[in-house]
Structure formats: structure tokens, C-alpha cells
């Protein structure tokens, strides 16, 4: 029986590259390779000054919600621990009552799921703040990538997290360069979303739904041929 997950407010991502057998490169191949870069955009975001500063500020700005969620998590854990222990003890009996075990398991699962929903509701402002922070950074990523590519004289940059990178030497890794440009372009971000702000994904879904609703009357008004 799994325990309630404790909220974690940190992110860390490492650039990874698959190894490949050594290949003897011709001068033309080597010249082309110098124009290729590899970047891990999640690593850039997570290690940017704006993101790290926002994470620190969030611990203060949303301290009440974080403390409330932690206190409630501890209460739920204290409630569930003896129930889980009894369940484990009862099912190890010589002739366990299967119906009683099912009832216990259902009760534990119900409390867990209800607790998770409650914690998510308490931490909703924190989650919205984190989404707002990340979207501000993402809006400047393209500019940071282009600036890093221009300074490194790179004509092609591959995303290291997409699985399309077969081999990448250290000299082609521009993650730090993009991070440097992003820190210059966006030293900090706001952590409190404006009133009524919603994440980009939700805004796009609403826009698509509105567009679909607007197209329906136009289709109904089209004349039908005989």
C-alpha cells in the first residue's frame, strides 16, 4: 500500500547523451560538426537564475499554503499508518478474511485519494505560480537559443531530451551558453499570476473550443444542393 507522496518543490535535470562507436571523421565532416550544438532546454529552465530565484521567493510568498499542506499531509499519514499496519497484519493471518481485507483496502485507498485531492487543492496557488514562472521563461527561450547560436557560430542545435541525439561531444553542448543568455535576458520573473491568469495549455484549449463553436453555426447556414 503506497504512502501519500510528500510535495517536493525542486526540479533538477541532467543532460544525457547516448554513446556511439568512434568514427574517423573527414575534414569536411569535422567542419560540419563544428556547426552543430546540443541543448537540454529543461536543464536551462531549471538552472536559470529566474527559476531558482522564483523557487526561493515562492517558499516565502506561499508559505501559508505550503505549511498548511505539510501539516495536513502529516495528519493523513498519522491516520493511515495504523490502518496500513493492521491491513498488513490481517492479511498475513493463517486464514485471512478476504472480504474484511477488501473493505480495509478500499477504505485506505479512499482516504489516500481524498487526501491527495485535498493537498492538491491547498497547493493549487503554488502550482499556478510555478506554471506562471515557467511560461515567462519559456517565452524568452527562443531568443536565448538564437543568441547563443549566433555567439557560438552554430547553425544547428539539437534537443538533447527528444531522443534524436545519437552522439554529442562536449564541445557541442551549448546548454551553458543558452543558460547564460537566458539569465541576461530574464534575470527574474513574477511569481504571483495576474487575476484570472490561466496556463497556456488551458488558454489554447479554450480558444480551440471557442473556434469550434463559432464554426458550427457557419456550417449549419450553408445551403444544401438538390
mmCIF file of N, CA and C in Angstrom, residues 1-131:
data_model
loop_
_atom_site.group_PDB
_atom_site.id
_atom_site.type_symbol
_atom_site.label_atom_id
_atom_site.label_comp_id
_atom_site.label_asym_id
_atom_site.label_seq_id
_atom_site.Cartn_x
_atom_site.Cartn_y
_atom_site.Cartn_z
ATOM 1 N N UNK A 1 0.852 -1.193 0.000
ATOM 2 C CA UNK A 1 0.000 0.000 0.000
ATOM 3 C C UNK A 1 0.881 1.233 0.000
ATOM 4 N N UNK A 2 0.733 2.039 -0.962
ATOM 5 C CA UNK A 2 1.645 3.182 -1.082
ATOM 6 C C UNK A 2 1.256 4.287 -0.118
ATOM 7 N N UNK A 3 2.243 5.041 0.363
ATOM 8 C CA UNK A 3 2.000 6.159 1.249
ATOM 9 C C UNK A 3 1.738 7.407 0.442
ATOM 10 N N UNK A 4 1.200 8.414 1.131
ATOM 11 C CA UNK A 4 0.986 9.691 0.458
ATOM 12 C C UNK A 4 2.319 10.301 0.081
ATOM 13 N N UNK A 5 2.356 10.878 -1.099
ATOM 14 C CA UNK A 5 3.597 11.483 -1.561
ATOM 15 C C UNK A 5 3.754 12.846 -0.931
ATOM 16 N N UNK A 6 4.931 13.099 -0.449
ATOM 17 C CA UNK A 6 5.221 14.404 0.142
ATOM 18 C C UNK A 6 5.530 15.392 -0.966
ATOM 19 N N UNK A 7 4.876 16.599 -0.952
ATOM 20 C CA UNK A 7 5.147 17.560 -2.022
ATOM 21 C C UNK A 7 6.618 17.923 -2.066
ATOM 22 N N UNK A 8 7.128 17.990 -3.232
ATOM 23 C CA UNK A 8 8.525 18.354 -3.440
ATOM 24 C C UNK A 8 8.549 19.569 -4.334
ATOM 25 N N UNK A 9 9.272 20.592 -3.944
ATOM 26 C CA UNK A 9 9.278 21.837 -4.701
ATOM 27 C C UNK A 9 10.664 22.126 -5.243
ATOM 28 N N UNK A 10 11.198 21.248 -5.997
ATOM 29 C CA UNK A 10 12.501 21.460 -6.628
ATOM 30 C C UNK A 10 12.543 20.643 -7.887
ATOM 31 N N UNK A 11 13.293 21.124 -8.833
ATOM 32 C CA UNK A 11 13.448 20.372 -10.091
ATOM 33 C C UNK A 11 14.915 20.358 -10.456
ATOM 34 N N UNK A 12 15.381 19.255 -11.007
ATOM 35 C CA UNK A 12 16.762 19.156 -11.466
ATOM 36 C C UNK A 12 16.830 18.230 -12.646
ATOM 37 N N UNK A 13 17.440 18.676 -13.679
ATOM 38 C CA UNK A 13 17.517 17.867 -14.896
ATOM 39 C C UNK A 13 18.952 17.855 -15.376
ATOM 40 N N UNK A 14 19.432 16.661 -15.785
ATOM 41 C CA UNK A 14 20.806 16.493 -16.257
ATOM 42 C C UNK A 14 20.796 16.173 -17.731
ATOM 43 N N UNK A 15 21.723 16.789 -18.458
ATOM 44 C CA UNK A 15 21.882 16.499 -19.880
ATOM 45 C C UNK A 15 22.474 15.112 -20.043
ATOM 46 N N UNK A 16 21.852 14.300 -20.901
ATOM 47 C CA UNK A 16 22.359 12.962 -21.172
ATOM 48 C C UNK A 16 22.567 12.793 -22.652
ATOM 49 N N UNK A 17 23.553 12.004 -23.019
ATOM 50 C CA UNK A 17 23.818 11.732 -24.430
ATOM 51 C C UNK A 17 24.196 10.280 -24.583
ATOM 52 N N UNK A 18 23.677 9.637 -25.598
ATOM 53 C CA UNK A 18 23.967 8.227 -25.846
ATOM 54 C C UNK A 18 25.350 8.099 -26.445
ATOM 55 N N UNK A 19 26.054 7.046 -26.027
ATOM 56 C CA UNK A 19 27.398 6.835 -26.553
ATOM 57 C C UNK A 19 27.315 6.177 -27.910
ATOM 58 N N UNK A 20 28.350 6.352 -28.708
ATOM 59 C CA UNK A 20 28.388 5.774 -30.045
ATOM 60 C C UNK A 20 29.817 5.357 -30.335
ATOM 61 N N UNK A 21 29.997 4.385 -31.199
ATOM 62 C CA UNK A 21 31.355 3.965 -31.535
ATOM 63 C C UNK A 21 32.129 5.090 -32.197
ATOM 64 N N UNK A 22 33.439 5.084 -31.973
ATOM 65 C CA UNK A 22 34.280 6.129 -32.542
ATOM 66 C C UNK A 22 34.321 6.013 -34.064
ATOM 67 N N UNK A 23 34.206 7.160 -34.721
ATOM 68 C CA UNK A 23 34.206 7.205 -36.180
ATOM 69 C C UNK A 23 35.329 8.131 -36.634
ATOM 70 N N UNK A 24 36.087 7.682 -37.631
ATOM 71 C CA UNK A 24 37.120 8.535 -38.189
ATOM 72 C C UNK A 24 36.461 9.589 -39.064
ATOM 73 N N UNK A 25 36.572 10.850 -38.674
ATOM 74 C CA UNK A 25 35.888 11.914 -39.393
ATOM 75 C C UNK A 25 36.803 12.532 -40.439
ATOM 76 N N UNK A 26 36.228 12.805 -41.579
ATOM 77 C CA UNK A 26 36.965 13.516 -42.625
ATOM 78 C C UNK A 26 36.986 14.996 -42.283
ATOM 79 N N UNK A 27 37.897 15.792 -42.870
ATOM 80 C CA UNK A 27 37.910 17.225 -42.589
ATOM 81 C C UNK A 27 36.565 17.888 -42.856
ATOM 82 N N UNK A 28 35.848 17.462 -43.900
ATOM 83 C CA UNK A 28 34.546 18.060 -44.202
ATOM 84 C C UNK A 28 33.543 17.745 -43.107
ATOM 85 N N UNK A 29 33.573 16.486 -42.615
ATOM 86 C CA UNK A 29 32.665 16.115 -41.539
ATOM 87 C C UNK A 29 32.973 16.892 -40.267
ATOM 88 N N UNK A 30 34.234 17.049 -39.968
ATOM 89 C CA UNK A 30 34.627 17.788 -38.765
ATOM 90 C C UNK A 30 34.186 19.246 -38.863
ATOM 91 N N UNK A 31 34.296 19.813 -40.063
ATOM 92 C CA UNK A 31 33.898 21.203 -40.246
ATOM 93 C C UNK A 31 32.390 21.349 -40.048
ATOM 94 N N UNK A 32 31.604 20.361 -40.573
ATOM 95 C CA UNK A 32 30.164 20.411 -40.387
ATOM 96 C C UNK A 32 29.798 20.253 -38.922
ATOM 97 N N UNK A 33 30.521 19.366 -38.212
ATOM 98 C CA UNK A 33 30.200 19.095 -36.816
ATOM 99 C C UNK A 33 30.371 20.332 -35.950
ATOM 100 N N UNK A 34 31.302 21.205 -36.320
ATOM 101 C CA UNK A 34 31.514 22.400 -35.522
ATOM 102 C C UNK A 34 30.303 23.323 -35.561
ATOM 103 N N UNK A 35 29.419 23.153 -36.525
ATOM 104 C CA UNK A 35 28.236 23.992 -36.609
ATOM 105 C C UNK A 35 27.011 23.382 -35.975
ATOM 106 N N UNK A 36 27.196 22.292 -35.210
ATOM 107 C CA UNK A 36 26.068 21.610 -34.573
ATOM 108 C C UNK A 36 26.174 21.776 -33.056
ATOM 109 N N UNK A 37 25.049 22.083 -32.431
ATOM 110 C CA UNK A 37 25.019 22.221 -30.974
ATOM 111 C C UNK A 37 23.933 21.350 -30.375
ATOM 112 N N UNK A 38 24.119 20.985 -29.118
ATOM 113 C CA UNK A 38 23.146 20.173 -28.377
ATOM 114 C C UNK A 38 22.748 20.936 -27.123
ATOM 115 N N UNK A 39 21.451 21.011 -26.859
ATOM 116 C CA UNK A 39 20.995 21.762 -25.688
ATOM 117 C C UNK A 39 19.884 20.993 -24.993
ATOM 118 N N UNK A 40 19.887 21.045 -23.680
ATOM 119 C CA UNK A 40 18.803 20.491 -22.872
ATOM 120 C C UNK A 40 17.996 21.664 -22.327
ATOM 121 N N UNK A 41 16.864 21.939 -22.951
ATOM 122 C CA UNK A 41 16.057 23.082 -22.549
ATOM 123 C C UNK A 41 15.490 22.935 -21.135
ATOM 124 N N UNK A 42 15.034 21.740 -20.712
ATOM 125 C CA UNK A 42 14.598 21.614 -19.307
ATOM 126 C C UNK A 42 15.701 21.954 -18.313
ATOM 127 N N UNK A 43 16.956 21.587 -18.655
ATOM 128 C CA UNK A 43 18.076 21.916 -17.768
ATOM 129 C C UNK A 43 18.309 23.414 -17.730
ATOM 130 N N UNK A 44 18.138 24.061 -18.886
ATOM 131 C CA UNK A 44 18.295 25.516 -18.942
ATOM 132 C C UNK A 44 17.263 26.183 -18.046
ATOM 133 N N UNK A 45 16.012 25.738 -18.147
ATOM 134 C CA UNK A 45 14.940 26.341 -17.343
ATOM 135 C C UNK A 45 15.200 26.123 -15.857
ATOM 136 N N UNK A 46 15.466 24.874 -15.471
ATOM 137 C CA UNK A 46 15.608 24.532 -14.055
ATOM 138 C C UNK A 46 16.814 25.210 -13.413
ATOM 139 N N UNK A 47 17.863 25.501 -14.210
ATOM 140 C CA UNK A 47 19.084 26.099 -13.661
ATOM 141 C C UNK A 47 19.167 27.596 -13.905
ATOM 142 N N UNK A 48 18.149 28.173 -14.509
ATOM 143 C CA UNK A 48 18.182 29.610 -14.766
ATOM 144 C C UNK A 48 18.036 30.385 -13.461
ATOM 145 N N UNK A 49 18.638 31.565 -13.427
ATOM 146 C CA UNK A 49 18.543 32.412 -12.235
ATOM 147 C C UNK A 49 17.092 32.773 -11.941
ATOM 148 N N UNK A 50 16.326 33.028 -13.014
ATOM 149 C CA UNK A 50 14.927 33.406 -12.826
ATOM 150 C C UNK A 50 14.150 32.298 -12.135
ATOM 151 N N UNK A 51 14.361 31.059 -12.568
ATOM 152 C CA UNK A 51 13.619 29.932 -11.995
ATOM 153 C C UNK A 51 14.039 29.701 -10.543
ATOM 154 N N UNK A 52 15.347 29.681 -10.292
ATOM 155 C CA UNK A 52 15.828 29.395 -8.940
ATOM 156 C C UNK A 52 15.419 30.494 -7.960
ATOM 157 N N UNK A 53 15.468 31.755 -8.417
ATOM 158 C CA UNK A 53 15.046 32.853 -7.545
ATOM 159 C C UNK A 53 13.557 32.772 -7.253
ATOM 160 N N UNK A 54 12.774 32.437 -8.287
ATOM 161 C CA UNK A 54 11.329 32.303 -8.094
ATOM 162 C C UNK A 54 11.011 31.188 -7.116
ATOM 163 N N UNK A 55 11.764 30.083 -7.187
ATOM 164 C CA UNK A 55 11.538 28.980 -6.253
ATOM 165 C C UNK A 55 11.787 29.429 -4.814
ATOM 166 N N UNK A 56 12.827 30.218 -4.607
ATOM 167 C CA UNK A 56 13.119 30.717 -3.267
ATOM 168 C C UNK A 56 12.036 31.681 -2.797
ATOM 169 N N UNK A 57 11.616 32.599 -3.685
ATOM 170 C CA UNK A 57 10.579 33.558 -3.321
ATOM 171 C C UNK A 57 9.251 32.860 -3.036
ATOM 172 N N UNK A 58 8.992 31.785 -3.753
ATOM 173 C CA UNK A 58 7.719 31.077 -3.600
ATOM 174 C C UNK A 58 7.590 30.477 -2.200
ATOM 175 N N UNK A 59 8.716 30.029 -1.630
ATOM 176 C CA UNK A 59 8.678 29.455 -0.291
ATOM 177 C C UNK A 59 8.204 30.478 0.740
ATOM 178 N N UNK A 60 8.451 31.767 0.457
ATOM 179 C CA UNK A 60 8.018 32.826 1.375
ATOM 180 C C UNK A 60 6.620 33.308 1.033
ATOM 181 N N UNK A 61 6.393 33.595 -0.248
ATOM 182 C CA UNK A 61 5.101 34.137 -0.670
ATOM 183 C C UNK A 61 3.958 33.173 -0.388
ATOM 184 N N UNK A 62 4.202 31.893 -0.589
ATOM 185 C CA UNK A 62 3.153 30.888 -0.404
ATOM 186 C C UNK A 62 3.429 29.994 0.801
ATOM 187 N N UNK A 63 4.094 30.579 1.809
ATOM 188 C CA UNK A 63 4.453 29.799 2.993
ATOM 189 C C UNK A 63 3.216 29.250 3.705
ATOM 190 N N UNK A 64 2.157 30.047 3.754
ATOM 191 C CA UNK A 64 0.946 29.612 4.457
ATOM 192 C C UNK A 64 0.367 28.358 3.810
ATOM 193 N N UNK A 65 0.307 28.339 2.478
ATOM 194 C CA UNK A 65 -0.248 27.180 1.784
ATOM 195 C C UNK A 65 0.671 25.961 1.928
ATOM 196 N N UNK A 66 1.979 26.205 1.830
ATOM 197 C CA UNK A 66 2.933 25.099 1.949
ATOM 198 C C UNK A 66 2.898 24.499 3.346
ATOM 199 N N UNK A 67 2.863 25.358 4.362
ATOM 200 C CA UNK A 67 2.804 24.859 5.742
ATOM 201 C C UNK A 67 1.485 24.130 6.003
ATOM 202 N N UNK A 68 0.374 24.671 5.473
ATOM 203 C CA UNK A 68 -0.920 24.024 5.650
ATOM 204 C C UNK A 68 -0.934 22.644 5.001
ATOM 205 N N UNK A 69 -0.362 22.548 3.802
ATOM 206 C CA UNK A 69 -0.322 21.262 3.110
ATOM 207 C C UNK A 69 0.549 20.259 3.864
ATOM 208 N N UNK A 70 1.676 20.717 4.396
ATOM 209 C CA UNK A 70 2.564 19.813 5.131
ATOM 210 C C UNK A 70 1.903 19.331 6.412
ATOM 211 N N UNK A 71 1.205 20.236 7.109
ATOM 212 C CA UNK A 71 0.509 19.837 8.338
ATOM 213 C C UNK A 71 -0.593 18.826 8.026
ATOM 214 N N UNK A 72 -1.320 19.071 6.954
ATOM 215 C CA UNK A 72 -2.396 18.135 6.588
ATOM 216 C C UNK A 72 -1.817 16.800 6.130
ATOM 217 N N UNK A 73 -0.680 16.812 5.435
ATOM 218 C CA UNK A 73 -0.037 15.575 4.998
ATOM 219 C C UNK A 73 0.358 14.736 6.210
ATOM 220 N N UNK A 74 0.896 15.387 7.240
ATOM 221 C CA UNK A 74 1.286 14.660 8.439
ATOM 222 C C UNK A 74 0.065 14.062 9.147
ATOM 223 N N UNK A 75 -1.054 14.799 9.151
ATOM 224 C CA UNK A 75 -2.280 14.279 9.745
ATOM 225 C C UNK A 75 -2.766 13.034 8.998
ATOM 226 N N UNK A 76 -2.740 13.107 7.679
ATOM 227 C CA UNK A 76 -3.178 11.972 6.866
ATOM 228 C C UNK A 76 -2.270 10.766 7.076
ATOM 229 N N UNK A 77 -0.974 11.033 7.170
ATOM 230 C CA UNK A 77 -0.022 9.945 7.394
ATOM 231 C C UNK A 77 -0.259 9.290 8.748
ATOM 232 N N UNK A 78 -0.537 10.116 9.768
ATOM 233 C CA UNK A 78 -0.808 9.576 11.103
ATOM 234 C C UNK A 78 -2.104 8.759 11.109
ATOM 235 N N UNK A 79 -3.072 9.167 10.287
ATOM 236 C CA UNK A 79 -4.328 8.428 10.197
ATOM 237 C C UNK A 79 -4.162 7.120 9.434
ATOM 238 N N UNK A 80 -3.357 7.131 8.394
ATOM 239 C CA UNK A 80 -3.233 5.967 7.527
ATOM 240 C C UNK A 80 -2.258 4.912 8.049
ATOM 241 N N UNK A 81 -1.233 5.337 8.759
ATOM 242 C CA UNK A 81 -0.196 4.394 9.185
ATOM 243 C C UNK A 81 -0.752 3.219 9.985
ATOM 244 N N UNK A 82 -1.544 3.452 11.044
ATOM 245 C CA UNK A 82 -2.079 2.285 11.783
ATOM 246 C C UNK A 82 -3.040 1.452 10.939
ATOM 247 N N UNK A 83 -3.753 2.081 10.015
ATOM 248 C CA UNK A 83 -4.675 1.337 9.154
ATOM 249 C C UNK A 83 -3.904 0.403 8.226
ATOM 250 N N UNK A 84 -2.810 0.895 7.687
ATOM 251 C CA UNK A 84 -1.983 0.082 6.789
ATOM 252 C C UNK A 84 -1.326 -1.051 7.577
ATOM 253 N N UNK A 85 -0.851 -0.740 8.779
ATOM 254 C CA UNK A 85 -0.229 -1.772 9.606
ATOM 255 C C UNK A 85 -1.225 -2.883 9.944
ATOM 256 N N UNK A 86 -2.451 -2.513 10.282
ATOM 257 C CA UNK A 86 -3.480 -3.514 10.591
ATOM 258 C C UNK A 86 -3.803 -4.348 9.353
ATOM 259 N N UNK A 87 -3.878 -3.694 8.208
ATOM 260 C CA UNK A 87 -4.155 -4.405 6.964
ATOM 261 C C UNK A 87 -3.064 -5.444 6.697
ATOM 262 N N UNK A 88 -1.810 -5.047 6.839
ATOM 263 C CA UNK A 88 -0.699 -5.973 6.597
ATOM 264 C C UNK A 88 -0.703 -7.131 7.596
ATOM 265 N N UNK A 89 -1.045 -6.826 8.842
ATOM 266 C CA UNK A 89 -1.085 -7.879 9.859
ATOM 267 C C UNK A 89 -2.218 -8.871 9.572
ATOM 268 N N UNK A 90 -3.386 -8.327 9.213
ATOM 269 C CA UNK A 90 -4.551 -9.188 8.973
ATOM 270 C C UNK A 90 -4.348 -10.081 7.749
ATOM 271 N N UNK A 91 -3.729 -9.599 6.732
ATOM 272 C CA UNK A 91 -3.585 -10.416 5.534
ATOM 273 C C UNK A 91 -2.504 -11.485 5.693
ATOM 274 N N UNK A 92 -1.660 -11.379 6.739
ATOM 275 C CA UNK A 92 -0.647 -12.398 6.992
ATOM 276 C C UNK A 92 -1.155 -13.486 7.947
ATOM 277 N N UNK A 93 -2.428 -13.356 8.330
ATOM 278 C CA UNK A 93 -3.003 -14.364 9.221
ATOM 279 C C UNK A 93 -3.126 -15.705 8.503
ATOM 280 N N UNK A 94 -3.296 -16.773 9.287
ATOM 281 C CA UNK A 94 -3.379 -18.113 8.700
ATOM 282 C C UNK A 94 -4.574 -18.232 7.767
ATOM 283 N N UNK A 95 -5.712 -17.697 8.197
ATOM 284 C CA UNK A 95 -6.919 -17.731 7.365
ATOM 285 C C UNK A 95 -7.505 -16.324 7.297
ATOM 286 N N UNK A 96 -6.942 -15.475 6.482
ATOM 287 C CA UNK A 96 -7.406 -14.082 6.431
ATOM 288 C C UNK A 96 -8.824 -13.981 5.881
ATOM 289 N N UNK A 97 -9.555 -13.016 6.424
ATOM 290 C CA UNK A 97 -10.913 -12.729 5.955
ATOM 291 C C UNK A 97 -10.795 -11.832 4.732
ATOM 292 N N UNK A 98 -10.982 -12.417 3.551
ATOM 293 C CA UNK A 98 -10.775 -11.682 2.320
ATOM 294 C C UNK A 98 -11.739 -10.501 2.174
ATOM 295 N N UNK A 99 -12.969 -10.698 2.602
ATOM 296 C CA UNK A 99 -13.942 -9.618 2.482
ATOM 297 C C UNK A 99 -13.560 -8.442 3.379
ATOM 298 N N UNK A 100 -13.120 -8.756 4.592
ATOM 299 C CA UNK A 100 -12.694 -7.697 5.505
ATOM 300 C C UNK A 100 -11.456 -6.988 4.967
ATOM 301 N N UNK A 101 -10.538 -7.743 4.358
ATOM 302 C CA UNK A 101 -9.340 -7.137 3.787
ATOM 303 C C UNK A 101 -9.701 -6.193 2.643
ATOM 304 N N UNK A 102 -10.646 -6.606 1.819
ATOM 305 C CA UNK A 102 -11.070 -5.743 0.716
ATOM 306 C C UNK A 102 -11.689 -4.455 1.235
ATOM 307 N N UNK A 103 -12.448 -4.551 2.295
ATOM 308 C CA UNK A 103 -13.056 -3.355 2.885
ATOM 309 C C UNK A 103 -11.983 -2.422 3.454
ATOM 310 N N UNK A 104 -10.994 -3.023 4.122
ATOM 311 C CA UNK A 104 -9.899 -2.212 4.660
ATOM 312 C C UNK A 104 -9.134 -1.512 3.536
ATOM 313 N N UNK A 105 -8.818 -2.282 2.498
ATOM 314 C CA UNK A 105 -8.057 -1.710 1.378
ATOM 315 C C UNK A 105 -8.834 -0.593 0.703
ATOM 316 N N UNK A 106 -10.142 -0.793 0.535
ATOM 317 C CA UNK A 106 -10.969 0.241 -0.098
ATOM 318 C C UNK A 106 -11.007 1.507 0.755
ATOM 319 N N UNK A 107 -11.092 1.327 2.080
ATOM 320 C CA UNK A 107 -11.125 2.484 2.969
ATOM 321 C C UNK A 107 -9.800 3.249 2.932
ATOM 322 N N UNK A 108 -8.692 2.505 2.941
ATOM 323 C CA UNK A 108 -7.372 3.146 2.872
ATOM 324 C C UNK A 108 -7.219 3.900 1.564
ATOM 325 N N UNK A 109 -7.605 3.260 0.468
ATOM 326 C CA UNK A 109 -7.481 3.901 -0.839
ATOM 327 C C UNK A 109 -8.346 5.156 -0.923
ATOM 328 N N UNK A 110 -9.543 5.092 -0.362
ATOM 329 C CA UNK A 110 -10.428 6.251 -0.392
ATOM 330 C C UNK A 110 -9.829 7.432 0.368
ATOM 331 N N UNK A 111 -9.256 7.140 1.542
ATOM 332 C CA UNK A 111 -8.637 8.214 2.336
ATOM 333 C C UNK A 111 -7.427 8.791 1.597
ATOM 334 N N UNK A 112 -6.621 7.906 0.975
ATOM 335 C CA UNK A 112 -5.454 8.369 0.225
ATOM 336 C C UNK A 112 -5.866 9.291 -0.918
ATOM 337 N N UNK A 113 -6.825 8.853 -1.714
ATOM 338 C CA UNK A 113 -7.243 9.641 -2.868
ATOM 339 C C UNK A 113 -7.874 10.954 -2.442
ATOM 340 N N UNK A 114 -8.697 10.889 -1.394
ATOM 341 C CA UNK A 114 -9.305 12.118 -0.885
ATOM 342 C C UNK A 114 -8.241 13.066 -0.350
ATOM 343 N N UNK A 115 -7.240 12.496 0.337
ATOM 344 C CA UNK A 115 -6.150 13.321 0.856
ATOM 345 C C UNK A 115 -5.336 13.971 -0.247
ATOM 346 N N UNK A 116 -5.068 13.221 -1.316
ATOM 347 C CA UNK A 116 -4.319 13.785 -2.436
ATOM 348 C C UNK A 116 -5.074 14.944 -3.068
ATOM 349 N N UNK A 117 -6.389 14.779 -3.242
ATOM 350 C CA UNK A 117 -7.192 15.870 -3.810
ATOM 351 C C UNK A 117 -7.176 17.085 -2.898
ATOM 352 N N UNK A 118 -7.236 16.838 -1.595
ATOM 353 C CA UNK A 118 -7.218 17.944 -0.642
ATOM 354 C C UNK A 118 -5.883 18.685 -0.687
ATOM 355 N N UNK A 119 -4.783 17.936 -0.743
ATOM 356 C CA UNK A 119 -3.465 18.561 -0.812
ATOM 357 C C UNK A 119 -3.297 19.347 -2.107
ATOM 358 N N UNK A 120 -3.782 18.787 -3.209
ATOM 359 C CA UNK A 120 -3.693 19.499 -4.485
ATOM 360 C C UNK A 120 -4.483 20.793 -4.449
ATOM 361 N N UNK A 121 -5.625 20.772 -3.782
ATOM 362 C CA UNK A 121 -6.435 21.978 -3.676
ATOM 363 C C UNK A 121 -5.728 23.036 -2.832
ATOM 364 N N UNK A 122 -5.132 22.603 -1.731
ATOM 365 C CA UNK A 122 -4.406 23.549 -0.875
ATOM 366 C C UNK A 122 -3.243 24.172 -1.639
ATOM 367 N N UNK A 123 -2.543 23.343 -2.423
ATOM 368 C CA UNK A 123 -1.339 23.793 -3.126
ATOM 369 C C UNK A 123 -1.634 24.342 -4.521
ATOM 370 N N UNK A 124 -2.904 24.494 -4.872
ATOM 371 C CA UNK A 124 -3.259 25.000 -6.197
ATOM 372 C C UNK A 124 -2.616 26.360 -6.504
ATOM 373 N N UNK A 125 -2.613 27.313 -5.562
ATOM 374 C CA UNK A 125 -1.941 28.584 -5.861
ATOM 375 C C UNK A 125 -0.442 28.418 -6.117
ATOM 376 N N UNK A 126 0.188 27.469 -5.430
ATOM 377 C CA UNK A 126 1.617 27.210 -5.627
ATOM 378 C C UNK A 126 1.858 26.635 -7.018
ATOM 379 N N UNK A 127 1.018 25.690 -7.420
ATOM 380 C CA UNK A 127 1.147 25.088 -8.751
ATOM 381 C C UNK A 127 0.919 26.121 -9.841
ATOM 382 N N UNK A 128 -0.066 27.001 -9.644
ATOM 383 C CA UNK A 128 -0.341 28.043 -10.635
ATOM 384 C C UNK A 128 0.819 29.014 -10.722
ATOM 385 N N UNK A 129 1.407 29.331 -9.573
ATOM 386 C CA UNK A 129 2.568 30.214 -9.559
ATOM 387 C C UNK A 129 3.734 29.605 -10.315
ATOM 388 N N UNK A 130 3.963 28.305 -10.123
ATOM 389 C CA UNK A 130 5.072 27.640 -10.810
ATOM 390 C C UNK A 130 4.831 27.608 -12.328
ATOM 391 N N UNK A 131 3.592 27.364 -12.733
ATOM 392 C CA UNK A 131 3.267 27.365 -14.160
ATOM 393 C C UNK A 131 3.467 28.752 -14.756
#
